[in-house]
Coordinates of C-alpha atoms and ligand atoms in Angstrom, one line a residue:
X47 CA -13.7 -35.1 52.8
X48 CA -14.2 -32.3 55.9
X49 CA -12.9 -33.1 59.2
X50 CA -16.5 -33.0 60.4
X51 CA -17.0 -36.4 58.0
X52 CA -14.0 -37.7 59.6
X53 CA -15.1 -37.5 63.5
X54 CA -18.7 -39.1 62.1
X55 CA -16.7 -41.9 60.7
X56 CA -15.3 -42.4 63.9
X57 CA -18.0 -42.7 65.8
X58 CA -19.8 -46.0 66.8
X59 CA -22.7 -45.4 64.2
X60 CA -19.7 -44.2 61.5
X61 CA -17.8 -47.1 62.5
X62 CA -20.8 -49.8 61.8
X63 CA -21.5 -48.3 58.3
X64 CA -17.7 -49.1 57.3
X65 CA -18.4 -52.2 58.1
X66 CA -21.4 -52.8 56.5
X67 CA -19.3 -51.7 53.4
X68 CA -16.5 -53.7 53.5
X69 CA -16.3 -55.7 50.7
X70 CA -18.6 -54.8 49.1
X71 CA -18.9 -54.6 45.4
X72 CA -19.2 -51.2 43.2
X73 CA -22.4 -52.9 41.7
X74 CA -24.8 -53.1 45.0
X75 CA -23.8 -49.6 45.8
X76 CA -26.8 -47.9 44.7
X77 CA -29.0 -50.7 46.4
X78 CA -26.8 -50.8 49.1
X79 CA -27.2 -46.8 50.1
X80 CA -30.6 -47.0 49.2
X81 CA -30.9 -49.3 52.4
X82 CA -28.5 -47.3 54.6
X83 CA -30.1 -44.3 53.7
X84 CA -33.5 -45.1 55.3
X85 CA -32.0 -45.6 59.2
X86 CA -28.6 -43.2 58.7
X87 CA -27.9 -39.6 58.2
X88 CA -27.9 -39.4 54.6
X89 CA -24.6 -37.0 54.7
X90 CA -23.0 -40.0 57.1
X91 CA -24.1 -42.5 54.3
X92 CA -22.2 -40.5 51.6
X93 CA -18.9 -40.0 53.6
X94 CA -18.8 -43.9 54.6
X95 CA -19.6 -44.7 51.3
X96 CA -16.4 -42.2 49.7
X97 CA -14.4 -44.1 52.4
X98 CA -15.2 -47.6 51.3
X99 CA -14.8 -46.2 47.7
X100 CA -10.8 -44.8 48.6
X101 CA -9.8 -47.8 51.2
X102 CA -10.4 -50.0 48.2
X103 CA -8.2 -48.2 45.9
X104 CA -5.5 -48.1 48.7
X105 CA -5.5 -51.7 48.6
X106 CA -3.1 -51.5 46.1
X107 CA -0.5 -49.4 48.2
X108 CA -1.4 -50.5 51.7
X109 CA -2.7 -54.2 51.6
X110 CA -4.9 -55.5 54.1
X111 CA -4.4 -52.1 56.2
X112 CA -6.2 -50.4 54.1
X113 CA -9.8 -51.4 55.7
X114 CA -8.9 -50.4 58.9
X115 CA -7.4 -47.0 57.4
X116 CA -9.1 -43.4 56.8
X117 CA -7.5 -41.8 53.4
X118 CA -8.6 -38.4 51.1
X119 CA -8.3 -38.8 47.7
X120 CA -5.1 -36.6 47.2
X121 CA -3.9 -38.9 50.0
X122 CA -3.9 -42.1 48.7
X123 CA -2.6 -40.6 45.5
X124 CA 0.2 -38.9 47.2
X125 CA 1.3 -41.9 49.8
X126 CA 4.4 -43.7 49.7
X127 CA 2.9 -47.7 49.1
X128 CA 4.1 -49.9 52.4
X129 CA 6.3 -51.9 50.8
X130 CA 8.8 -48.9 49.9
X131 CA 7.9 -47.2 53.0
X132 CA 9.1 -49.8 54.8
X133 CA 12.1 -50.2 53.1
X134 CA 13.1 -46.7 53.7
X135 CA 11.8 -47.4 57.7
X136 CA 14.9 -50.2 57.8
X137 CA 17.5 -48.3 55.8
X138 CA 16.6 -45.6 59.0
X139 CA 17.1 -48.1 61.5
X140 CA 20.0 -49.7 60.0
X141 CA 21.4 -46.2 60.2
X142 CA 20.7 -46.0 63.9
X143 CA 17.8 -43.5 63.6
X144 CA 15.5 -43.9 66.8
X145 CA 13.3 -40.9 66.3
X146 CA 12.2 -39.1 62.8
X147 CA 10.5 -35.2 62.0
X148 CA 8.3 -36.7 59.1
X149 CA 8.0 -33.5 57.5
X150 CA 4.5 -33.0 55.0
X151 CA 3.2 -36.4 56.6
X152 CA 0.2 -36.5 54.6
X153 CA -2.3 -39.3 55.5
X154 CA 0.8 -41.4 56.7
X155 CA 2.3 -43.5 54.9
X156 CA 5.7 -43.5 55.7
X157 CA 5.0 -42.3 59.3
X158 CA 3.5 -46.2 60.1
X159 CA 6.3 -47.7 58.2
X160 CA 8.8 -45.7 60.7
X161 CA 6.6 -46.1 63.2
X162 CA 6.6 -50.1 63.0
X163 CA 10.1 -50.4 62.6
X164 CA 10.3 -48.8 66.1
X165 CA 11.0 -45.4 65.4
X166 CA 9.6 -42.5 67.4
X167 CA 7.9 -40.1 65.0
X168 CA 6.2 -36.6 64.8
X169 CA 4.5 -36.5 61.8
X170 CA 3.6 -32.6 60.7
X171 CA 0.9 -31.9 57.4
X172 CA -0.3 -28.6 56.9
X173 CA -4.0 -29.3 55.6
X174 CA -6.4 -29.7 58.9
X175 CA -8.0 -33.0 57.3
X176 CA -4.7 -34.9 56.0
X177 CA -3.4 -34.5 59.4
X178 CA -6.7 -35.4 61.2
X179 CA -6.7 -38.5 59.2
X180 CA -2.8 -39.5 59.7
X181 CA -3.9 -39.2 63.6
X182 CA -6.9 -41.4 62.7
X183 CA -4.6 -43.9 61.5
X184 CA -1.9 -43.8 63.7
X185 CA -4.9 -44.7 66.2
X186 CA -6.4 -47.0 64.0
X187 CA -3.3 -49.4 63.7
X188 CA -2.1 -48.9 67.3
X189 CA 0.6 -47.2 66.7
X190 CA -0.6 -43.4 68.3
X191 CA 2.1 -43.9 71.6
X192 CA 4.9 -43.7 68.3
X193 CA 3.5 -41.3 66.2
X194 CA 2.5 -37.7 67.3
X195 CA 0.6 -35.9 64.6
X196 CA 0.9 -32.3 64.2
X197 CA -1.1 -29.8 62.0
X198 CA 1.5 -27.4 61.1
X199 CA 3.9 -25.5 58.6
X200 CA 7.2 -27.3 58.4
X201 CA 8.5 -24.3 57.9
X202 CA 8.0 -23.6 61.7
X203 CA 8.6 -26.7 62.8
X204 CA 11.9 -27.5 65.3
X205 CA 13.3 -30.6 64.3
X206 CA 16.8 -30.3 66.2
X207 CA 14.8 -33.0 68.9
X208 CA 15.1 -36.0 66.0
X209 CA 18.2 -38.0 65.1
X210 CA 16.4 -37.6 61.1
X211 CA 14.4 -35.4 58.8
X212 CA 12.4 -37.1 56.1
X213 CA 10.6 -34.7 53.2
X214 CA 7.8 -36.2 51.5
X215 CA 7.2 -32.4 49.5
X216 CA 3.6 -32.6 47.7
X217 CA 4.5 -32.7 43.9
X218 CA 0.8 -32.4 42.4
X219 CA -0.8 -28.4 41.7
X220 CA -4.0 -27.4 40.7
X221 CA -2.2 -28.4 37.0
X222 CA -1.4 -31.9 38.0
X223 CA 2.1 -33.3 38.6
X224 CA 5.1 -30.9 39.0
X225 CA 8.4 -31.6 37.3
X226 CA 10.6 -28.6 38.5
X227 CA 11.7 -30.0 42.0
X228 CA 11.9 -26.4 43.0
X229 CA 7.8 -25.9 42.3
X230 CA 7.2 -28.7 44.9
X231 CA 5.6 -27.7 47.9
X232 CA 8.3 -27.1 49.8
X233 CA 10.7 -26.5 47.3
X234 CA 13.1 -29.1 46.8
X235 CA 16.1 -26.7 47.9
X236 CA 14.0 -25.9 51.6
X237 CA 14.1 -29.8 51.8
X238 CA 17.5 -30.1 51.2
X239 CA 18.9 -27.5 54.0
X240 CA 16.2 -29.4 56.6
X241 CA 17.4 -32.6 55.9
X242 CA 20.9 -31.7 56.3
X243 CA 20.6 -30.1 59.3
X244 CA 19.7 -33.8 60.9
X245 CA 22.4 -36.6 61.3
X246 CA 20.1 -38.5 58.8
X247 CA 18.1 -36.7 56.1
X248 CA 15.4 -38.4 53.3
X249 CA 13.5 -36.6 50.8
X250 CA 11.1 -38.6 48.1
X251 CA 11.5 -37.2 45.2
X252 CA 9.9 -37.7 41.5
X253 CA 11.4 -40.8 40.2
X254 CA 12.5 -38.7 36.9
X255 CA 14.5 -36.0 38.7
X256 CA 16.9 -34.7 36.3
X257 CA 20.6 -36.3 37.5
X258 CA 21.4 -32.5 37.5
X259 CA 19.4 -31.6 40.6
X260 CA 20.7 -33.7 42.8
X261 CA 23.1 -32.3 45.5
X262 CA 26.5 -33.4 44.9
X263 CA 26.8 -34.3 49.4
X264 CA 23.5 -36.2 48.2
X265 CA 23.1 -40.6 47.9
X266 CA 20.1 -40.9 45.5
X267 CA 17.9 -43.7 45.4
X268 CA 15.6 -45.2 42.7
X269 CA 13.6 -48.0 44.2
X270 CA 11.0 -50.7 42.0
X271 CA 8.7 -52.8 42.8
X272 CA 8.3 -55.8 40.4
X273 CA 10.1 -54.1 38.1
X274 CA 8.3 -50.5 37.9
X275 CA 10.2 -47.6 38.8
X276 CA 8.2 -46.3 41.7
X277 CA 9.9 -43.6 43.1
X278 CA 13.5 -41.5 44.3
X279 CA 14.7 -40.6 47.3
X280 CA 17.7 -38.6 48.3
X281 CA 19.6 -39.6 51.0
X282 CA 22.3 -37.0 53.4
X283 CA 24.1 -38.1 56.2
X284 CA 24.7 -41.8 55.6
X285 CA 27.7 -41.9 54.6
X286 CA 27.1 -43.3 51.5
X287 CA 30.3 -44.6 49.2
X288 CA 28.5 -43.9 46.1
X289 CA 26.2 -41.3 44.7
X290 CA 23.4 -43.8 43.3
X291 CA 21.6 -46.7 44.4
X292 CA 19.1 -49.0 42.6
X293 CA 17.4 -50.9 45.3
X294 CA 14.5 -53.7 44.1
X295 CA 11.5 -54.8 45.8
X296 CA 10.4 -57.2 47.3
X297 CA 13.7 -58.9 46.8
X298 CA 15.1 -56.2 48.8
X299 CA 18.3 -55.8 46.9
X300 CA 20.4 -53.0 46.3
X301 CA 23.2 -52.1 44.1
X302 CA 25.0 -49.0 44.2
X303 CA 27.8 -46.8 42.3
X304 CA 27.5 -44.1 39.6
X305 CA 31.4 -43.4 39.3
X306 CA 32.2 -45.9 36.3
X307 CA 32.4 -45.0 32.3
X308 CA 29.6 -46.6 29.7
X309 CA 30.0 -50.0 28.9
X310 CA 31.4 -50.7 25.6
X311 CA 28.9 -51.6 22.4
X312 CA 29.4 -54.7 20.6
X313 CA 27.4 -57.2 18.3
X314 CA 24.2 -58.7 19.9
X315 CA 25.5 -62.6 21.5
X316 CA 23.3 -65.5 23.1
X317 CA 22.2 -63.8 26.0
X318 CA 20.3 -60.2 26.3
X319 CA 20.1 -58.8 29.3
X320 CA 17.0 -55.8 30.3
X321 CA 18.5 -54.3 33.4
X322 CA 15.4 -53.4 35.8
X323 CA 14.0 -49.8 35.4
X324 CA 15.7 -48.2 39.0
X325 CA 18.8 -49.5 37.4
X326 CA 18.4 -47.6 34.3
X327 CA 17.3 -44.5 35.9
X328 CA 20.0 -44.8 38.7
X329 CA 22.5 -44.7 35.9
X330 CA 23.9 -48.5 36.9
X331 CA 23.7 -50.2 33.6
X332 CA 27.7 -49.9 33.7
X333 CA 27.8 -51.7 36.5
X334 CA 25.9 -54.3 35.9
X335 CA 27.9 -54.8 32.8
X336 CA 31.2 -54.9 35.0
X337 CA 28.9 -57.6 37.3
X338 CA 28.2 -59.3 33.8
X339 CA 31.3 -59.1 31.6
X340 CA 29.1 -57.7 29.3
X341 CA 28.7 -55.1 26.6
X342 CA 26.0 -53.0 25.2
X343 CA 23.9 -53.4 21.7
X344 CA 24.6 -50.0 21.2
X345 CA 25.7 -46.8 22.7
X346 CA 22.3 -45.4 23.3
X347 CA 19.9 -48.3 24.2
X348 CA 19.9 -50.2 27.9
X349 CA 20.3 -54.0 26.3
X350 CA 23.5 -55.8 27.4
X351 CA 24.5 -58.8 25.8
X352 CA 26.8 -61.5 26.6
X353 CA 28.3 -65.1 25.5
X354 CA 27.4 -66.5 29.1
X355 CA 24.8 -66.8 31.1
X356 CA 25.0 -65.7 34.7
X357 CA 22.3 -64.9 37.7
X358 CA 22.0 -61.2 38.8
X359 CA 18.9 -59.8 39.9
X360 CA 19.5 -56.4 38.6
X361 CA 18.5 -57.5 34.8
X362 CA 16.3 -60.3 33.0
X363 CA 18.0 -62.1 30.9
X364 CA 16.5 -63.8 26.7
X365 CA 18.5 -65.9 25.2
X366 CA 18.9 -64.9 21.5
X367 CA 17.9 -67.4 18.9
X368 CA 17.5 -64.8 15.4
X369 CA 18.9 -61.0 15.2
X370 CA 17.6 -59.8 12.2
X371 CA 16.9 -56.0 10.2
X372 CA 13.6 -55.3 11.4
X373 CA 10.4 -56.2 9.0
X374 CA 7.2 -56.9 9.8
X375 CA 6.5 -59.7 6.5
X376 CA 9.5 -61.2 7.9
X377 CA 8.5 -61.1 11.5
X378 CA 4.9 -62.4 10.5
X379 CA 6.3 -65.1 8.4
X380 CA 8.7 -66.2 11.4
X381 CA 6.2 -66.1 13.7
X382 CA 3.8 -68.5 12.1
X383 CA 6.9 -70.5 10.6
X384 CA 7.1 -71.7 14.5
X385 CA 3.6 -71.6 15.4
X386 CA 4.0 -68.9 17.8
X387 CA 0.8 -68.1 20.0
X388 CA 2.1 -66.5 22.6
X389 CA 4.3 -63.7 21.7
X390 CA 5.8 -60.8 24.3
X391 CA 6.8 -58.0 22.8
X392 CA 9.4 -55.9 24.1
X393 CA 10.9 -52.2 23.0
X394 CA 13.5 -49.7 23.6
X395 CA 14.4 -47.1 21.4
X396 CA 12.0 -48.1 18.8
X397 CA 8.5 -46.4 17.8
X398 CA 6.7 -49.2 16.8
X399 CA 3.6 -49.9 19.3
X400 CA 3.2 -53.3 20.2
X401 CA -0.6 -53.5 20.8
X402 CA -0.3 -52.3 16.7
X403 CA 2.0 -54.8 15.8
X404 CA 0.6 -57.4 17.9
X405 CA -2.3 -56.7 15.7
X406 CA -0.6 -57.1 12.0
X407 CA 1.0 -60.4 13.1
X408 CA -1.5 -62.0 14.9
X409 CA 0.2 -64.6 16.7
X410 CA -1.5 -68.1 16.4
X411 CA -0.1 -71.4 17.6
X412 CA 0.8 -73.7 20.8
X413 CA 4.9 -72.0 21.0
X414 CA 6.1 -69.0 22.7
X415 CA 8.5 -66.2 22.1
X416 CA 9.7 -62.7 22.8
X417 CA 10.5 -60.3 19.9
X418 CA 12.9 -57.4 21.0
X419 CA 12.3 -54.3 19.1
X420 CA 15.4 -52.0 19.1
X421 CA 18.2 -50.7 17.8
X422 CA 21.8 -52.5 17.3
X423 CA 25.1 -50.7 16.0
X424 CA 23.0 -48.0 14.7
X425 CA 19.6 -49.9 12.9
X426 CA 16.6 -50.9 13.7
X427 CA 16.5 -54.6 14.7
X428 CA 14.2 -57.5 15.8
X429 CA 15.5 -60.2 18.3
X430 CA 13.9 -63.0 18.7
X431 CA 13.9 -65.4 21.8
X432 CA 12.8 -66.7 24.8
X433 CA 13.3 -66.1 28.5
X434 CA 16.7 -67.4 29.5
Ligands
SAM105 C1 3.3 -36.2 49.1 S1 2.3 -35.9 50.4 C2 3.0 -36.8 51.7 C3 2.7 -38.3 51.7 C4 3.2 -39.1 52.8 N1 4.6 -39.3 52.9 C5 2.5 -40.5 52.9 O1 3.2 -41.5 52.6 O2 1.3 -40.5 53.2 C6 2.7 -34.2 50.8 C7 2.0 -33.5 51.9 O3 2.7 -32.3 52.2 C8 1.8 -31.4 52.8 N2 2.4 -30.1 52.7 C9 2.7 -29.3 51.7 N3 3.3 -28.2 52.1 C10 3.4 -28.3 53.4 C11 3.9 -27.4 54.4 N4 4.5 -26.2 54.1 N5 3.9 -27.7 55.7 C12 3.3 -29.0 56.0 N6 2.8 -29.8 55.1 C13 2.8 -29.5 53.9 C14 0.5 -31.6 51.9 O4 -0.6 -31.2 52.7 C15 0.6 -33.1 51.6 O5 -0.3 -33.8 52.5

């Protein structure tokens, strides 16, 4: 999208062509500009009709927001969804933030989360159209008297005015995505000295940042949503007692730590634990297993097991009715043995495919299990159960 496409959007003839597209479905398109086509600008057509095509893939991250929103494609790929955003917007306030330098705002995201939560932002992007847009939405929401959009280099941006600096550094090239936090744009290490030079610093990072970059004054954060790992930030300032944090969405829950030893490896017992993905990545599976009383399957693998059962939301728990070598004629015979129909199958540190193995057993019957495919003391097993 050009700027130019933007401003037409936002006129009154722009603004009753995004309305004549909402909802509407990707199969009347070609009927549907047809139509438009014959009392509109053609060019005007085509930008409304790439706007209706991105606010409906932004549904996903921004909800019912999106239709009133105004996104590029790198934008919408590049956003931070509102349910995280907003997460990090209350951490902020919790941490007595009142005003934020949203440094490399892109289309907003995070600016309308801080924004919302009350906080006074200036929200600087580089690229004339991402930070046309960001003002666009900032408008668009009602939210312009909190956010002031600037087109600028953060590099030449003051920021001593804001109680905190948050770094949302673009991590996609010409190449696609960038693992080496340093070839982010700005490097991870220009982010780092700006966000400690404010009371409260933030930078979103790739969610598998190697444990190794991460400054030793620095709290990170892995954060999921319904169980996916959906991104990292890295906190400075607040004062945190422990170097990680797992937080979950939408429950909203976080645990934290990173100082304790591996937990211990034993047989598999009635109850396997999967601790969620931010725990894994956050290195928390330790603590959980403190939480738990419980011990691992085996050194390498993420499955805790335990005699009891007890509630934490930081893992899902099976309850183990059959641990056996793995083998698929076994698993098959097993499987239609109990008439199961409905059968999940779960992996971790094994290289069988599901979808493959779904397709050897075919599962047939009115019962339903889970098969765990993974490694115990060593070996390749097959647990079989059901959700405890
Ligand atoms: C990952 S996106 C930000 C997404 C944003 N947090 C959101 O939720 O919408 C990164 C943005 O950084 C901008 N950017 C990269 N280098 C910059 C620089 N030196 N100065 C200002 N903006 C920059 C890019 O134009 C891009 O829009």
């Amino acid at each position: 999208m050009r700027t130019e496409d933007l401003h037409a959007l936002l006129t009154a003839e722009g603004q009753d062509l995004l309305a004549e597209l909402r909802d509407h479905s990707p199969g009347d398109e070609l009927a549907l500009a047809t139509r438009l086509r014959r009392t509109h600008d053609a060019e005007l057509v085509s930008a409304a009709l790439a706007q209706a095509r991105l606010r409906s893939r932004a549904a996903a991250k921004f909800g019912a927001d999106a239709a009133r929103m105004y996104f590029t494609p790198n934008g919408v790929e590049q956003s931070t969804r509102t349910s995280v955003a907003e997460w990090r917007a209350r951490r902020m306030k919790d941490l007595g933030v009142t005003s934020v330098a949203d440094l490399c705002s892109g289309i907003g995201g995070d600016a309308i989360a801080l924004a919302r939560a009350g906080i006074r932002v200036l929200a600087v992007d580089l690229d004339p159209v991402t930070h046309a847009v960001a003002r666009a939405n900032a408008e668009a929401l009602g939210l312009a008297d909190l956010i002031e959009a600037r087109c600028a280099d953060v590099a030449d941006v003051d920021t001593s005015g804001y109680d905190a600096v948050f770094v949302d550094p673009a991590r996609r090239g010409g190449r696609g995505r960038i693992f080496d936090p340093e070839s982010y744009a700005p490097p991870l290490s220009w982010a780092v000295q700006a966000a400690r030079r404010a009371s409260v610093g933030a930078i979103k990072v790739a969610p598998g940042i190697p444990h190794e970059a991460v400054p030793g004054d620095a709290e990170a954060e892995w954060v999921s949503e319904g169980g996916d790992v959906k991104e990292a930030a890295l906190w400075f300032g607040a004062k945190a007692a422990e170097p990680h944090r797992a937080t979950l969405l939408p429950a909203g829950v976080s645990l934290t730590g990173g100082r304790l030893p591996d937990p211990e490896a034993g047989p598999v017992r009635r109850y396997l634990y999967e601790p969620d993905g931010a725990v894994i990545r956050a290195h928390l599976v330790a603590e959980v297993a403190a939480e738990l009383d419980a011990t691992l399957i085996d050194p390498t693998i993420a499955y805790l097991t335990t005699d009891r059962l007890a509630p934490t939301p930081y893992a899902t728990a099976y309850e183990i009715t059959d641990v056996l070598p793995f083998n698929l004629k076994k698993l098959k015979a097993l499987v239609r043995e109990r008439a199961i129909g409905t059968l999940v199958i779960k992996k971790r540190g094994s290289a069988i495919e599901p979808e493959e193995l779904r397709k050897k057993i075919k599962p047939e019957g009115v019962n339903s299990a889970v098969v765990v495919l993974t490694r115990a003391a060593g070996s390749p097993v097959m647990l079989i159960g059901r959700p405890a």
